[in-house]
Amino acid sequence: MGFPDLLSRSRNARQRLPLYEQGASPAPAKERLSDEEAFSSDDGDDDDEDNDNRSNDDDDDDDDDDYDDDDYDDKSARSPGISRQSSGSASATTMMLPKRVRGGATVSAFAAPLPRRRQHQQQQQQRHRHFRRPTTTIAAVRARVYRLPNKVVRCLCIAMMMTLFLFIGILVRASQVENFRIASGHFTKAVMPPAWESFGFLTRYYGGVRGLVSLSDNVPQYPREEDEQPYDESTASGGGGGAQAAPELHLHPAPVASVADADARAKAPLPPSTPFDKYPGSSGAAAAAVPCFLDAENTVSIPSIRYYEGRPTGFPLNAVGSYELLSLPEDICFERYGRYGPYGYGYSVRSGGLGVGGFGEDEGAKTVWDAADRIDYRNVDWADVQQRCYRANARRFKPAALRKAPINGFFIDDNDTTAHHVSRAVSTGDEPTEEAAPVSLLSSVSVSASAPHAGVTSEVPAATASHESLAVSSAPSSSSSSSHDARGDLPRTAVVVRCWDEFEWREDDILNMRSLIAELALASGARYDVHLLVQIKNDAKYPVWADDETYRSRIEATIPAEFRGLVTLWSETQMLSLYQGIHDLFTRGPGLPVHGVYRGLQMAMQYFAHNHPEYEHFWQWEMDIRYTGHHLDLFTKMENWAAEQPRKGLWERNARFYVPSVHGSWDDFQQMARVQTEVGLAGADNLWDKVPTRNKKASGAGGEAGAGRVGEETVWGPVRPADPNDWFESDNDPVPPTTYEKDRYVWGVGEQADLVTLNPLFDPEGTTWLLADDITGYNATAETLHGAPNGKPPRRAQIITASRMSRRLLRTMHLETALKKHHAFPEMWPATVALQHGYKAVYVPHPVYVDREWPLQYLARTLNGGRNGATGGSRTSVFGQREHNFQGFTWYYNAGFSPNVYRRWLGLKVNNDGGGAFEEQMDATKDDLSVSTMRGGEGRMCLPPMLLHPIKHVELPVESHRNKADDESATEADPGS
């Protein structure tokens, strides 16, 4: 029953008579002309509408019940002229309009009533029309929902069913394919997480200066007795043992200090610091050296860095390498202000500093400047500083080996002087003088910095004011007669720091470069010179070889002013023109050619040495290396130790990591390396050698069948390629004075090493190292006939190119590359040339730390997991697929621990740990059991001398220069790393 029907019905059973006549309607808009449309269509249309409305009859059963015959009996009959669809809102006095029939004829209100059945049909039609065309007088109506055609519905259902069947078929097929792969074994097993990830983190690296104890009183958190126990293979995961087996669980929590002890440390007074030049046994300039200064008046000198006695309580010991072996200081530590304060850390830019270091705990930071004023570094020219330092000490060194200018044509003013002393007018705009002569393009260009600042640098001498040095000597050879009068015998060393022109110099990089120059060049009395070897990434856009002005402007646009005079530019296309004809194996694809910076980096170093014969040795250094101690002390002691190493068993010792807690003393380690090499050691690479096979005859002592391999041949003298045509200047190679057995570890003692590396020199043959076969130019057929599996010559490699190379080694590398077309990957080429020519190469076991509690036996077996207890020579080598084990170390190319500990040492936050609040305040609610739950409050971190690599993108908070308040405000550092 519709809402209008309810309005038209009476509240009682009395019949209500219709009102046939009435006056004019006051609201004609509300009149309902429903009867006008009742018969507006023909009979056929009415039938169609009846058929259309039959589908809704079931929905209106309740309404149909209202139209039973009982409702139209005589007692309740209504007047035929009254419409059941009249608007209920119309006034009771509204006049009913006459009803129209077909043809437009009007039916009188007093006409005879229609038959009962016909009257009922009309009422049904009117009721259905009401739902299609609701009147405006009804507040809520039922809207007719659009119904999709049956054809469309059928198509949608079919498409849905087909999609469902297709999805089921795909699942069934995928299941069949997976079952087949599993049954046939053609599937990749899930990679198990590395074993070292299950070891607990060490926390006492992050102790502070308020918790210092002497080295003898320190109880290290690692290693401890539990870590030094023999490794139990029965607890190894997988039950397989071997180098990669690891304990299922290794938890030996170190004793944790009580809250009272931690609070006492936090409230302890800060101990005094001491200048490093007062440390007993530190390496410094010789007594005959003349002190070097920053200014020409010799009044401004850099104060020494400062250290603290002892170490933070519980500080772990180094797992690899040795302080005692190299005579490095291990009973002291350095915090950031004592280490970098002399180089502009901790004071504002307006005072000549870098504007960093004004955050975190800084008690005692100003002690660095107790005896000297803060240095204004804004106008320091480090090239000029090094030149003046050399001139003051030139008498101590060997006369510089001056190289004649290259033959580039006929010059009318060419003479003996210009052949030896070459300069180019740059940076000042002056024209070349009569003494100018052509020089090689790859030479050190001294580009003047800004005008000298009062009290720091003076006016540049006249000889260098018009001509910045491009000579082969780092000193201005054209103006100083002291270089001709030099009568000393000390060799000089160049420290070449690799960089590129698009490198983004940050404050931390500037601090590091300043410390290198001050601690090596100045503190040594000019025994070292620091250079910047900068690659031009896009020499098509910047044609530096075609125009001197472009050369100079590119340096000025990319290098800080204080370092511009140290720069030597090079490019990949330049190396391509110098070393033509090398057969490129494209080991890492066409995007990394052999002359590129990735695979041909050593070429630039070779040509640099070719243009600088005044140096006996060349340290190849990197921008992302940091040393928390004094650089001169490190370099000097590494070089001295390398010189004292005997040649007997040297290559075998070079191939192994030294783990003191496992290997014992260095003599024990030396004997162990010899026994493992000569006798052999069972491993994964030779496990089945003793099993007799059909094609394997008896071998070994006594011809016993299946004896297998019993060690390997030791290196004694040059190890040459199989084809004599691949030999180069072999007559000049060193020859052993006696046999290997007769030598008493005498040959080589006191001899300067041609190659000094900071990682072991391993044999890449058989390893999973991606670049093991990246060596070209040799006779592969001859090598195969000689027994080489891959047709490669004898070779060695060291990861990380940081190393010291002699001029003899670099000259041989240069000529072999240019003339014999021999070349290898930069991390393999120097060691390979040294091996083939019999040069002395030494791996220096410097101290390396780990961030987790490794079982020491397992650590030693992992690092020395190659053939016969070495690091290389087999697939079980740590170099290659197992390099992930170094991620928790302080020294490796992809180590993750070194950048974390360095940032924490600088007072920055790492993973939301550390920062200024951690250093200043102790949180007694924490338990000190993990890095994230350390209590803190011990002050600034204090680290012993250690090498860290890689250190990249260190963002130090820099002060704002807008007002004095900003200069004095502290900033909390959270760079996110």
XYZ file of C-alpha atoms in Angstrom, residues 96 155 193 300 385 421 557 605 702 737 782 883 917 949 958:
15
model
C -11.725 17.604 -7.942
C 28.308 -11.981 -20.479
C 72.112 -15.634 7.178
C 102.850 30.298 13.104
C 103.881 25.690 2.951
C 113.928 23.393 -14.883
C 86.034 25.432 -9.529
C 99.723 6.402 -10.478
C 107.423 -43.721 -1.417
C 122.124 -15.051 -2.734
C 101.837 -21.385 -22.573
C 83.692 -11.101 1.861
C 72.936 13.809 25.218
C 87.971 2.524 6.034
C 78.056 23.595 10.864
